[in-house]
Short mmCIF file of C-alpha atoms in Angstrom, two decimals:
data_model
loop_
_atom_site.label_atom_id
_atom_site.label_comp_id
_atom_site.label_asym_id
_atom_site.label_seq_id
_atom_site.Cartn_x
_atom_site.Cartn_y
_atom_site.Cartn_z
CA UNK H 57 111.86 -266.54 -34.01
CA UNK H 58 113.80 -269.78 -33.96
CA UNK H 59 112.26 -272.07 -36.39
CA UNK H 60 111.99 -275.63 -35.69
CA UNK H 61 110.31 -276.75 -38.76
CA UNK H 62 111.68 -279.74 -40.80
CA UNK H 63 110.63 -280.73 -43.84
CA UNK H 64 109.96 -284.37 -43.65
CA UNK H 65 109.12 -287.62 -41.47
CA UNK H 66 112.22 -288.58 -42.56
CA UNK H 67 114.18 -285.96 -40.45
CA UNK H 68 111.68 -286.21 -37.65
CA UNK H 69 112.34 -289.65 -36.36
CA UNK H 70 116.78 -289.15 -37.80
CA UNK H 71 119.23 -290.10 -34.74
CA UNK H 72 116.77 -292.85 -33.28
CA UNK H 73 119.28 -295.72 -32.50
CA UNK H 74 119.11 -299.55 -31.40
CA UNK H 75 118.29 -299.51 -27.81
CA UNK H 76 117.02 -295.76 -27.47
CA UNK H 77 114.25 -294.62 -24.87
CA UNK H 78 111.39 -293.33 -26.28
CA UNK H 79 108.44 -291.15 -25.12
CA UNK H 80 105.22 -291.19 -27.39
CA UNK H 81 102.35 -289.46 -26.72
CA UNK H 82 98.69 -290.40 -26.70
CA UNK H 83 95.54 -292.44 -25.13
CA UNK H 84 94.42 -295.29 -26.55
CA UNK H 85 94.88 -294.42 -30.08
CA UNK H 86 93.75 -290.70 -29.28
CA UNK H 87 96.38 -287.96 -30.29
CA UNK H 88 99.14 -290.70 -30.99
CA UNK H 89 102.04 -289.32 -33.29
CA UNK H 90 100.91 -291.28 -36.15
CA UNK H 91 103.25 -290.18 -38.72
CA UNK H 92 106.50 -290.50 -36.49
CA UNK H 93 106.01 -293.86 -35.71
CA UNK H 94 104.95 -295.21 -39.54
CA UNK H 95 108.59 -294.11 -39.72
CA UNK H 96 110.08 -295.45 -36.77
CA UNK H 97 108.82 -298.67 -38.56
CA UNK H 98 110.45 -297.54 -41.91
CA UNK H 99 113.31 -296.89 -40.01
CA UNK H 100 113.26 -300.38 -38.07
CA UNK H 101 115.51 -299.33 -35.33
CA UNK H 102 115.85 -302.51 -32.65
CA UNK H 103 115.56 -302.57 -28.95
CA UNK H 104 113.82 -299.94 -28.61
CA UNK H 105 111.75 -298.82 -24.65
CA UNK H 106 109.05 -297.26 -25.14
CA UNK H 107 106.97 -294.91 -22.32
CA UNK H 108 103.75 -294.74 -23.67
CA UNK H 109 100.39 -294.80 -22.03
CA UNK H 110 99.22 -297.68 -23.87
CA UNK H 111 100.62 -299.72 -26.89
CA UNK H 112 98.10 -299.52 -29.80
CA UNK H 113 95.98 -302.00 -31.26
CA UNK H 114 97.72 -305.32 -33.54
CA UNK H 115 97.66 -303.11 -36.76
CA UNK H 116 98.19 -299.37 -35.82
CA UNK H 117 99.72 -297.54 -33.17
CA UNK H 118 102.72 -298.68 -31.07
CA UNK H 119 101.05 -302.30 -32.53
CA UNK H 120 103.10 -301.56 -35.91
CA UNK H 121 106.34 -301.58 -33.98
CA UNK H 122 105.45 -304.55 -31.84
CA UNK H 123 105.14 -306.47 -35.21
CA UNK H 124 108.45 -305.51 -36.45
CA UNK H 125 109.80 -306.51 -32.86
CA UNK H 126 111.37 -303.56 -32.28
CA UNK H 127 110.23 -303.16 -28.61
CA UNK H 128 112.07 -304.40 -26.08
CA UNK H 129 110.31 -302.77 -23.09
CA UNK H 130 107.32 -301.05 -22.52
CA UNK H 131 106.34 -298.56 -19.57
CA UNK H 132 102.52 -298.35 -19.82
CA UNK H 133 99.68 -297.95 -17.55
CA UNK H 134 97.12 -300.34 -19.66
CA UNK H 135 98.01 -302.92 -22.25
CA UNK H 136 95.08 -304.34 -23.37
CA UNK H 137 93.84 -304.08 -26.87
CA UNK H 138 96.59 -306.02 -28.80
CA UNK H 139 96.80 -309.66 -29.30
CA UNK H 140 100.91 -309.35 -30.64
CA UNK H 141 101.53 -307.76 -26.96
CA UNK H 142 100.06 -310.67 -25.12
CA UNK H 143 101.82 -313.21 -27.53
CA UNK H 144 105.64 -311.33 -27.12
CA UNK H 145 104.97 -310.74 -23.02
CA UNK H 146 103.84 -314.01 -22.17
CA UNK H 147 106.73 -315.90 -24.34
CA UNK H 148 108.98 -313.48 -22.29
CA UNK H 149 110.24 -311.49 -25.69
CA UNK H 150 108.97 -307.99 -24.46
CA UNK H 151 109.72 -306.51 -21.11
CA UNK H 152 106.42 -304.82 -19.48
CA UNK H 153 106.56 -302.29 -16.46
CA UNK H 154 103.13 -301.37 -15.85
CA UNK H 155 103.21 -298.01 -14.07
CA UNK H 156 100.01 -296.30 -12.44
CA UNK H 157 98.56 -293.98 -15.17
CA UNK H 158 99.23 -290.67 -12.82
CA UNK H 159 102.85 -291.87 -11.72
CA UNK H 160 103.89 -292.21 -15.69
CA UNK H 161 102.42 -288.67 -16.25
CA UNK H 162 104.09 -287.38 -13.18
CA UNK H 163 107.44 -289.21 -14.30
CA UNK H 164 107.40 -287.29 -17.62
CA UNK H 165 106.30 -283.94 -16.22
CA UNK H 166 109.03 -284.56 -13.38
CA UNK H 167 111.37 -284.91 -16.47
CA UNK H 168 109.95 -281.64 -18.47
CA UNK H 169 109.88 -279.44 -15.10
CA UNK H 170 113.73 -280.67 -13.86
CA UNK H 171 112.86 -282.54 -10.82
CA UNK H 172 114.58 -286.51 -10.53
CA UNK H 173 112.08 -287.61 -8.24
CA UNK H 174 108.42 -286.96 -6.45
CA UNK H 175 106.69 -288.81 -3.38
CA UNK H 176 103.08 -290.21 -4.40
CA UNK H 177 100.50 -292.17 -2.70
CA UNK H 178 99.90 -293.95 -5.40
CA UNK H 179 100.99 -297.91 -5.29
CA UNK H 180 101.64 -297.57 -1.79
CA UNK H 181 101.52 -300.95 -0.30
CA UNK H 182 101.00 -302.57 -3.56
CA UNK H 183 103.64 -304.20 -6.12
CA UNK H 184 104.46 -301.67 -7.13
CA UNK H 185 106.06 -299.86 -4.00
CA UNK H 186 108.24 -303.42 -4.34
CA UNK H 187 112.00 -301.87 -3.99
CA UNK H 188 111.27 -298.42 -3.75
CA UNK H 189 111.51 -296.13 -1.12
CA UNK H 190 108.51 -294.67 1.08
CA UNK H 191 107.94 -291.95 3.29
CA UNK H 192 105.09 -291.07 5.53
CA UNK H 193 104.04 -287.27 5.40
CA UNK H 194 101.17 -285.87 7.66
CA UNK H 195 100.59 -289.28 8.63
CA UNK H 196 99.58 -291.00 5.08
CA UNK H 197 102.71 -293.08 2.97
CA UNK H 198 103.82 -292.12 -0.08
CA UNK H 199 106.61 -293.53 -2.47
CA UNK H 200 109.61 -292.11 -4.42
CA UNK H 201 109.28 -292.22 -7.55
CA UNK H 202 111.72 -291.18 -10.44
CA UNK H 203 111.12 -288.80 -13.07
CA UNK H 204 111.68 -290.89 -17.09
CA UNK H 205 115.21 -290.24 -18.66
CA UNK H 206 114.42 -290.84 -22.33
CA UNK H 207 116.40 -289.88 -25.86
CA UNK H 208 113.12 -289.06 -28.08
CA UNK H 209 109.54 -287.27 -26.92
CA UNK H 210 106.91 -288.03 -30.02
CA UNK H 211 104.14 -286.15 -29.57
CA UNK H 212 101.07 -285.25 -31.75
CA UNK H 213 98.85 -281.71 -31.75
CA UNK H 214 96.27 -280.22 -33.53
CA UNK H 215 98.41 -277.02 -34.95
CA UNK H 216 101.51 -275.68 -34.50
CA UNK H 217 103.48 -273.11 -35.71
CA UNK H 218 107.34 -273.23 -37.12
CA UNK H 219 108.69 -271.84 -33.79
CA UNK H 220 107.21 -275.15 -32.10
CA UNK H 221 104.48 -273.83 -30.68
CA UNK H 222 101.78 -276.21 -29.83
CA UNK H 223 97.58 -276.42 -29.57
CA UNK H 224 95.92 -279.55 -28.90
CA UNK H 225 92.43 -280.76 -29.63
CA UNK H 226 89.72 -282.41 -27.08
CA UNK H 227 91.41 -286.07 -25.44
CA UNK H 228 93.82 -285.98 -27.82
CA UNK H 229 96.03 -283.54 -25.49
CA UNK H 230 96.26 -286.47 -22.66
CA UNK H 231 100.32 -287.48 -21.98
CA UNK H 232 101.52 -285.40 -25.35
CA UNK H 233 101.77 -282.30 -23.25
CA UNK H 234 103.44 -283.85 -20.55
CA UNK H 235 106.34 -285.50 -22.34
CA UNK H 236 106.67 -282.09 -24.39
CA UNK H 237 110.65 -281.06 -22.98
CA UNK H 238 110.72 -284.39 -21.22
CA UNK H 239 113.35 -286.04 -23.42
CA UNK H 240 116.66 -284.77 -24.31
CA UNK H 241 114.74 -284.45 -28.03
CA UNK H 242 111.23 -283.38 -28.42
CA UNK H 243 109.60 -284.03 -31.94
CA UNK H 244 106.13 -282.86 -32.42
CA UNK H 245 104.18 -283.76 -34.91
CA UNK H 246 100.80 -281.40 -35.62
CA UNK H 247 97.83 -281.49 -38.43
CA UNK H 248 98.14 -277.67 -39.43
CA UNK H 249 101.28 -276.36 -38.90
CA UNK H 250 101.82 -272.34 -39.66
CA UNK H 251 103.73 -269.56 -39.46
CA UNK H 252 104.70 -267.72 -36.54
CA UNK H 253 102.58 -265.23 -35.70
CA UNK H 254 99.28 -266.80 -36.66
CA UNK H 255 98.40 -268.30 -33.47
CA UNK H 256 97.43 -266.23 -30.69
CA UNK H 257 100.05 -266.39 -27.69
CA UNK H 258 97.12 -266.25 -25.44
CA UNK H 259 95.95 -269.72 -26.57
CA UNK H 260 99.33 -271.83 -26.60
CA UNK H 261 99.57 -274.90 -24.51
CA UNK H 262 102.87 -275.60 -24.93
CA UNK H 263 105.51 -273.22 -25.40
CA UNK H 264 107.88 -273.73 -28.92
CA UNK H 265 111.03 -274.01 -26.11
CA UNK H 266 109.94 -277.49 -24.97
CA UNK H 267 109.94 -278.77 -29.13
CA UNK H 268 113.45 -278.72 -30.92
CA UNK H 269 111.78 -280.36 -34.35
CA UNK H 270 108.02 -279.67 -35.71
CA UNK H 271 106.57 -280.80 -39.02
CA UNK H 272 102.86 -281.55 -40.69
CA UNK H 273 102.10 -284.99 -40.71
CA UNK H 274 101.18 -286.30 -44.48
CA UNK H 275 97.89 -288.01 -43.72
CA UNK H 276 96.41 -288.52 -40.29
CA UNK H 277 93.95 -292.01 -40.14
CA UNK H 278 93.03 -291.12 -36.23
CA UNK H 279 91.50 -294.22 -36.35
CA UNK H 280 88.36 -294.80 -33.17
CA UNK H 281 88.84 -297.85 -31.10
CA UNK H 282 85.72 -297.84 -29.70
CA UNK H 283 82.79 -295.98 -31.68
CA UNK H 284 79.64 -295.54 -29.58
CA UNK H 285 76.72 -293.58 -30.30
CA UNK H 286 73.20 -292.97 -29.07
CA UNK H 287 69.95 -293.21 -30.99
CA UNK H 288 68.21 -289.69 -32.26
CA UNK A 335 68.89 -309.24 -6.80
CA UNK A 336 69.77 -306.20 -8.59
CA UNK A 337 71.72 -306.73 -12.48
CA UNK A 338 74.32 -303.99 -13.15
CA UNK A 339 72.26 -301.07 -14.07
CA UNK A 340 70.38 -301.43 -10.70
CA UNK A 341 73.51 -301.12 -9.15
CA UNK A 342 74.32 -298.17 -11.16
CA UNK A 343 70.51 -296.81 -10.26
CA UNK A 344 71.32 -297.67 -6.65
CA UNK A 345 74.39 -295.54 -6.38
CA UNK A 346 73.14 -292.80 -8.77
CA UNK A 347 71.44 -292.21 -5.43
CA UNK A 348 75.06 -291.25 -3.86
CA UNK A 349 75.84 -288.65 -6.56
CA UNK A 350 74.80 -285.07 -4.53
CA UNK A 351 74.67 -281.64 -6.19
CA UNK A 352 77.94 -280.03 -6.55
CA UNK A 353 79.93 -283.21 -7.30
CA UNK A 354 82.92 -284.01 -9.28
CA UNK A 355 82.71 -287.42 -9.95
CA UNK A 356 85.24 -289.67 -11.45
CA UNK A 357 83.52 -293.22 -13.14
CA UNK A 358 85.60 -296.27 -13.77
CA UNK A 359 84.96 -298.56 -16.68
CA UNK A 360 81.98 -300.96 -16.46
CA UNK A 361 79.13 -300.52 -14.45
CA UNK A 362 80.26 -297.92 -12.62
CA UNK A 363 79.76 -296.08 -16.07
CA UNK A 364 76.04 -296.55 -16.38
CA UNK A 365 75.79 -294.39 -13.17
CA UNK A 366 75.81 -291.48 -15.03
CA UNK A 367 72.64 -292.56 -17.64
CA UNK A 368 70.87 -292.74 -13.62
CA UNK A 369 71.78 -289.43 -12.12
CA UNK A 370 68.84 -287.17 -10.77
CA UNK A 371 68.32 -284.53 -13.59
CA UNK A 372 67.46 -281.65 -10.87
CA UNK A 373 70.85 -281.36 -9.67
CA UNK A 374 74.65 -280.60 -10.93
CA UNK A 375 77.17 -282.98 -11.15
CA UNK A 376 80.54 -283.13 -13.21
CA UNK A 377 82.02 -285.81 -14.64
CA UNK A 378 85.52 -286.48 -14.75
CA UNK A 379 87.36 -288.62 -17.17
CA UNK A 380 91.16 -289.43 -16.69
CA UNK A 381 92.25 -289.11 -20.18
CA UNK A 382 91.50 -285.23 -19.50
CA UNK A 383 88.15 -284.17 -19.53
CA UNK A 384 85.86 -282.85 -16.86
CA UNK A 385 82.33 -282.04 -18.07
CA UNK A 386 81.28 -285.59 -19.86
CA UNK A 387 78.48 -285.81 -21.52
CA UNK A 388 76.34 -288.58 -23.33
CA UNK A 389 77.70 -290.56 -26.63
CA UNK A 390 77.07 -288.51 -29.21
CA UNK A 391 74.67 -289.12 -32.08
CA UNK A 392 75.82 -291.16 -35.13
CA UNK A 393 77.94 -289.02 -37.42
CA UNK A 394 78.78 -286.78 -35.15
CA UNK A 395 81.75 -289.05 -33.54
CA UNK A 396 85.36 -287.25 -33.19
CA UNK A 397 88.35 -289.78 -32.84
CA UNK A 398 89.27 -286.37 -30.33
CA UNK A 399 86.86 -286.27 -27.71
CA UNK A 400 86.97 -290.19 -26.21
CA UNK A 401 86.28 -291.38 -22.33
CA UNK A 402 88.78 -293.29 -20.46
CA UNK A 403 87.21 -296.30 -21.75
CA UNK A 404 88.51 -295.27 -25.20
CA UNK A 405 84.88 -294.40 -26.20
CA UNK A 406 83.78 -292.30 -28.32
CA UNK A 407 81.29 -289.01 -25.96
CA UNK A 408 80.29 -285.65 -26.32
CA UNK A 409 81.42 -282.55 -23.59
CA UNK A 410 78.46 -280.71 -22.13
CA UNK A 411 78.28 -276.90 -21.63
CA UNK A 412 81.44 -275.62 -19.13
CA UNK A 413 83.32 -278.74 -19.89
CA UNK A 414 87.00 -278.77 -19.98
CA UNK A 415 90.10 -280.56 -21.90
CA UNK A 416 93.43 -280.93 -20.04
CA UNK A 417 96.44 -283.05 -19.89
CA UNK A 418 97.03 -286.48 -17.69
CA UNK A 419 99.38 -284.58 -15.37
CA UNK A 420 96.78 -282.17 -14.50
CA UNK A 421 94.17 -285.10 -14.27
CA UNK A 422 95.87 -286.76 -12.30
CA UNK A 423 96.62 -283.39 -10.03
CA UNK A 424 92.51 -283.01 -9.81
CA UNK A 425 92.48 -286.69 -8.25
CA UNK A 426 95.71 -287.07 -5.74
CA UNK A 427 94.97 -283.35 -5.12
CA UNK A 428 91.52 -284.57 -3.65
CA UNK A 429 89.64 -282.21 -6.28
CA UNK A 430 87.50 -284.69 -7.34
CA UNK A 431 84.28 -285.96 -4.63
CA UNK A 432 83.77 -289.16 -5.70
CA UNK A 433 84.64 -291.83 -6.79
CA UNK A 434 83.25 -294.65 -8.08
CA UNK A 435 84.83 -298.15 -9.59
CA UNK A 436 84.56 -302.03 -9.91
CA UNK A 437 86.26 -304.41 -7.86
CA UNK A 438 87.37 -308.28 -7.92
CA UNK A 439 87.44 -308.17 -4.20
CA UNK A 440 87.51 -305.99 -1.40
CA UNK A 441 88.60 -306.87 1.74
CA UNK A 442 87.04 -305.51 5.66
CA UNK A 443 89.07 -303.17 6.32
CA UNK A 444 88.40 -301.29 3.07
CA UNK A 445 91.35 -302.80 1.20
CA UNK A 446 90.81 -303.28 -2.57
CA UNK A 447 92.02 -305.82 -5.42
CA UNK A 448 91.09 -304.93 -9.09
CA UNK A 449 93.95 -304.80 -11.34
CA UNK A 450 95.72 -308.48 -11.52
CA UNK A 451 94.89 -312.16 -11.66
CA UNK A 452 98.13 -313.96 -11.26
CA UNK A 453 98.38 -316.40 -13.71
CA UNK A 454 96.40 -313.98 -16.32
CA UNK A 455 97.17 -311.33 -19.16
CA UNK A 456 97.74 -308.80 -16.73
CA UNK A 457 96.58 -305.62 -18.45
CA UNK A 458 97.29 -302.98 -16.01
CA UNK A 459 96.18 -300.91 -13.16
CA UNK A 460 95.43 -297.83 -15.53
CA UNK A 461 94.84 -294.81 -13.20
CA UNK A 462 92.68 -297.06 -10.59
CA UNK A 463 96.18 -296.85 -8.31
CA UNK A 464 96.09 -293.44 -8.52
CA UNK A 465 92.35 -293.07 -7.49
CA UNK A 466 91.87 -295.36 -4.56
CA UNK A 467 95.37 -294.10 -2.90
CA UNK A 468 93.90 -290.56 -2.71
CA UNK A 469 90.39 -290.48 -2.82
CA UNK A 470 88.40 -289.92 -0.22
CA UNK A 471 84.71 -291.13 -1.30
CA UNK A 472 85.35 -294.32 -2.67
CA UNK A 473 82.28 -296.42 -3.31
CA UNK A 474 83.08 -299.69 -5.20
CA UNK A 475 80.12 -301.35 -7.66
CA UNK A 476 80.61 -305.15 -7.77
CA UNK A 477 79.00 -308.76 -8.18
CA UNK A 478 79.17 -310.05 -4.42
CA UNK A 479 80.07 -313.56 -5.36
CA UNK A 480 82.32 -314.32 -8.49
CA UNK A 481 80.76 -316.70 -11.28
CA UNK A 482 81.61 -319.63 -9.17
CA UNK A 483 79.53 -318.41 -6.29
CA UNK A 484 82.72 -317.99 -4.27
CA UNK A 485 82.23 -314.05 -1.58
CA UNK A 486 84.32 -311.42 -3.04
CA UNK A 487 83.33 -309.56 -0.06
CA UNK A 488 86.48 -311.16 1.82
CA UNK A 489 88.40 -311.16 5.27
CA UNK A 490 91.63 -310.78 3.37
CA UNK A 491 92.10 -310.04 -0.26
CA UNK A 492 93.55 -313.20 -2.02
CA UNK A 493 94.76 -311.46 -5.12
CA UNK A 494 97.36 -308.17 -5.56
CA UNK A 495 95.98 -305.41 -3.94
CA UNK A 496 94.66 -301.97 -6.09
CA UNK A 497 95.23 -299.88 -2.63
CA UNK A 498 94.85 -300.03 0.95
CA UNK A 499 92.05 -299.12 3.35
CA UNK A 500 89.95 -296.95 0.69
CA UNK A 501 86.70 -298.54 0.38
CA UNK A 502 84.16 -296.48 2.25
CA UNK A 503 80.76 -298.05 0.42
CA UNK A 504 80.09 -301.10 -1.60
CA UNK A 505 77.16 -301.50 -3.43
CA UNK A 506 76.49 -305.12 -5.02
CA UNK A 507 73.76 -307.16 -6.87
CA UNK A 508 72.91 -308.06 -3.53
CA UNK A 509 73.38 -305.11 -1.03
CA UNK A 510 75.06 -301.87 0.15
CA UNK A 511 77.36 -302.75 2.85
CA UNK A 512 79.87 -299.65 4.38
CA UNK A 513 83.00 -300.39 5.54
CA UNK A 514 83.31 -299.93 9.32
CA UNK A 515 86.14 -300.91 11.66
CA UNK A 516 84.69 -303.36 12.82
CA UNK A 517 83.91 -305.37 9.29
CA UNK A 518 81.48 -304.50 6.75
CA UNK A 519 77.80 -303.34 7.93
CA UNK A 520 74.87 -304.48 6.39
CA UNK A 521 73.18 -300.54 5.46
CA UNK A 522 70.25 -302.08 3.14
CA UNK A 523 69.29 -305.31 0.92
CA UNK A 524 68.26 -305.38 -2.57
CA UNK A 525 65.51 -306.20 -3.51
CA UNK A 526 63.52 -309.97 -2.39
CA UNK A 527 67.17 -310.74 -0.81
CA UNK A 528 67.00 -312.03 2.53
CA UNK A 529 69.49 -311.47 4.98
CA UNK A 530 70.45 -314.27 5.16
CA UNK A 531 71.68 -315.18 1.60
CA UNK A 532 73.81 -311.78 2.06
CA UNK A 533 75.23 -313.39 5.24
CA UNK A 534 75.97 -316.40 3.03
CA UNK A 535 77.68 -314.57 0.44
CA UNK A 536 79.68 -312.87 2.45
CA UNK A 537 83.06 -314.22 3.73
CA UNK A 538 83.97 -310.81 5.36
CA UNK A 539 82.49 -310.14 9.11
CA UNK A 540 79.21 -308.73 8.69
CA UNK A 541 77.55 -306.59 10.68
CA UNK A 542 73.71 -306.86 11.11
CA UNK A 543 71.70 -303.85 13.38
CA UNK A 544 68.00 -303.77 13.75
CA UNK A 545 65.76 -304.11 10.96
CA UNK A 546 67.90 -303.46 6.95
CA UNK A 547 65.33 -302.08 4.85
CA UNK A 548 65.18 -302.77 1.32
CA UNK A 549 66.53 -300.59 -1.28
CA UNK A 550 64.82 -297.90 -3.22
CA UNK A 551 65.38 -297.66 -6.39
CA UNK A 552 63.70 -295.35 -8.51
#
């Protein structure tokens, strides 16, 4: 077994750098690596692009590194939620490449699986085709599209074991999996990590090759952006 | 007139047994509270879960298991939890039936705008790019006239387009219209709307056969 357990945050987020590429995982502020990026902040590297779905809310999530203006750029599908965004992208601070949601998880799987680019439907004839190549196959347009080139992958799962072996819970899997061997440095980031040999092969999403550092985050918050319920 | 959940009631009426269907946020979401309860339909949520079911009782919330609207739900018996690649493989791989999702405008050849206001906080396209370039059942819930009483059923979109020639059915406050190619046909009005208030609301070419019956809604 090749163990790829650290033993603090401290060594999960070391060699992060001014003007880095970053992958984090999550949706909303579903399965987000909480832990790593409370350090990132600690760490207050600068310059920072960072490929993330979305980019948290104004006090948690990618949020807490907008505040510390350590973003530069942001590749995200959906940008909503956080006043701090709005106020850095409008005055022209923070660089924002909104990407369609299936095209950013095809760019990081393209990354993971070894391919540079795919063809996809999706944007065709819209702004975002604007400079790209297209193609028509079978009589329907598509556009190239390249796969992410990034330095750091944080992603979160539900348990782990030391030889980086990774199971994810409910909506919390969403673009974790994806970005899982997708940068030249994986860190994953799980609530129960354990030894090897205690979770069944059979029921591993993502093999331990695609993580080079795993660890047990201190205290997870996974905090609900939008609680609804129905009556009894 | 019909408010938003009669347009979710009226294309509830769509949904057929057997379907994968794929809601967008807003009222396209209420469709599901409107489905007929003697057939089998699966919902699809983007974020990577197929099998949605209702929001669960208070208490039993789990920050896990959200919607694409970032809501908290509950997963019904055979549901499933995947990644965005492989959601995203279920909808450009034409897995999913149907689709169905809000609009600002929508144009007569089937073109739709729903992702940008220039001058706006633009907050993305989520995966609405990804769905209207590949689905094939598109049907598109929507006001008919925006709040200044201005047709969003248009010639031309005005504003950055979502996709290109994907609408197949519109269903609004006022009527279901299907995109033809010759313009946008007039398939039924809703209820006490005259046909010609939908002619008046529409800027699009609008096609008018025979008698248009009035919808039913359950």
């Amino acid at each position: 077994m090749i163990n790829k357990k650290i033993n603090s945050v401290e060594e999960a987020v070391a060699g992060v750098t001014d003007n880095m590429t970053l992958m984090l995982g999550g949706f909303g502020l579903c399965g987000i690596p909480e832990n790593a990026i409370a350090e990132l902040v600690k760490l207050g590297a600068k310059n920072l692009t960072c490929i993330s779905n979305n980019a948290g809310v104004d006090d948690f999530g990618l949020g807490l590194l907008l505040q510390q203006r350590q973003i530069k750029k942001m590749i995200s599908s959906y940008v909503g939620e956080n006043d701090e965004f709005e106020r850095q992208m409008l005055s022209g601070e923070l660089d924002v490449e909104l990407t369609p949601q299936g095209t950013l998880a095809e760019k990081c799987r393209a990354a993971q699986a070894g391919f540079p680019a795919f063809y996809t439907p999706a944007g065709y004839g819209t702004e975002v085709a604007e400079g790209k190549e297209s193609r028509e196959f079978n009589g329907k347009m598509y556009i190239l599209e390249k796969a992410f080139e990034a330095d750091f992958a944080f992603v979160k799962a539900w348990k782990g074991d030391e030889a980086g072996n990774l199971i994810f819970k409910g909506t919390a899997r969403n673009f974790n999996p994806c970005m899982c061997g997708a940068a030249k440095i994986t860190v994953a980031e799980v609530e129960e990590l354990v030894p090897a040999g205690e979770l069944d092969p059979n029921q591993i999403h993502i093999p331990g090759i695609f993580v080079q550092r795993i660890f047990q985050g201190a205290h997870y918050e996974k905090r609900i952006e939008q609680r609804t319920v129905r009556q009894r | 007139m019909l408010d938003k959940n009669g347009i979710a009631k009226r294309i509830a009426r769509e949904v057929k047994d057997g379907y994968f269907v794929n809601l967008g946020i807003g009222i396209p979401t209420l469709v599901a509270n409107f489905v007929r309860e003697d057939i089998e339909v699966e919902f699809q949520s983007e974020n990577g879960v197929l099998g949605m079911g209702p929001f669960p009782f208070e208490g039993e919330e789990d920050a896990d298991i959200i919607n694409a609207g970032k809501q908290t739900i509950t997963t019904l018996p055979g549901a499933s939890f995947f990644d965005s690649a492989l959601s995203f493989a279920m909808i450009r791989g034409k897995h999913v039936d149907l689709t169905i999702l809000g609009a600002m405008e929508v144009s007569e050849n089937g073109d739709i705008a729903n992702w940008k206001i220039p001058g706006k906080m633009v907050k993305g396209m989520g995966g609405a790019m990804d769905l209207v370039a590949s689905a094939e059942n598109i049907i598109v819930a929507m006001m008919h006239t925006n709040k200044r009483g201005a047709s969003k059923i248009l010639k031309k979109c005005t504003l950055p387009i979502t996709g290109l020639g994907c609408v197949k059915k519109i269903v609004t406050n006022l009527a279901v219209l299907d995109v033809t190619p010759e313009g946008f046909q007039l398939i039924e009005r809703a209820p006490g709307v005259s046909v010609e208030e939908i002619k008046n609301a529409t800027e699009g070419n609008l096609i008018i056969k025979g008698e248009i019956p009035e919808m039913k809604i359950a």
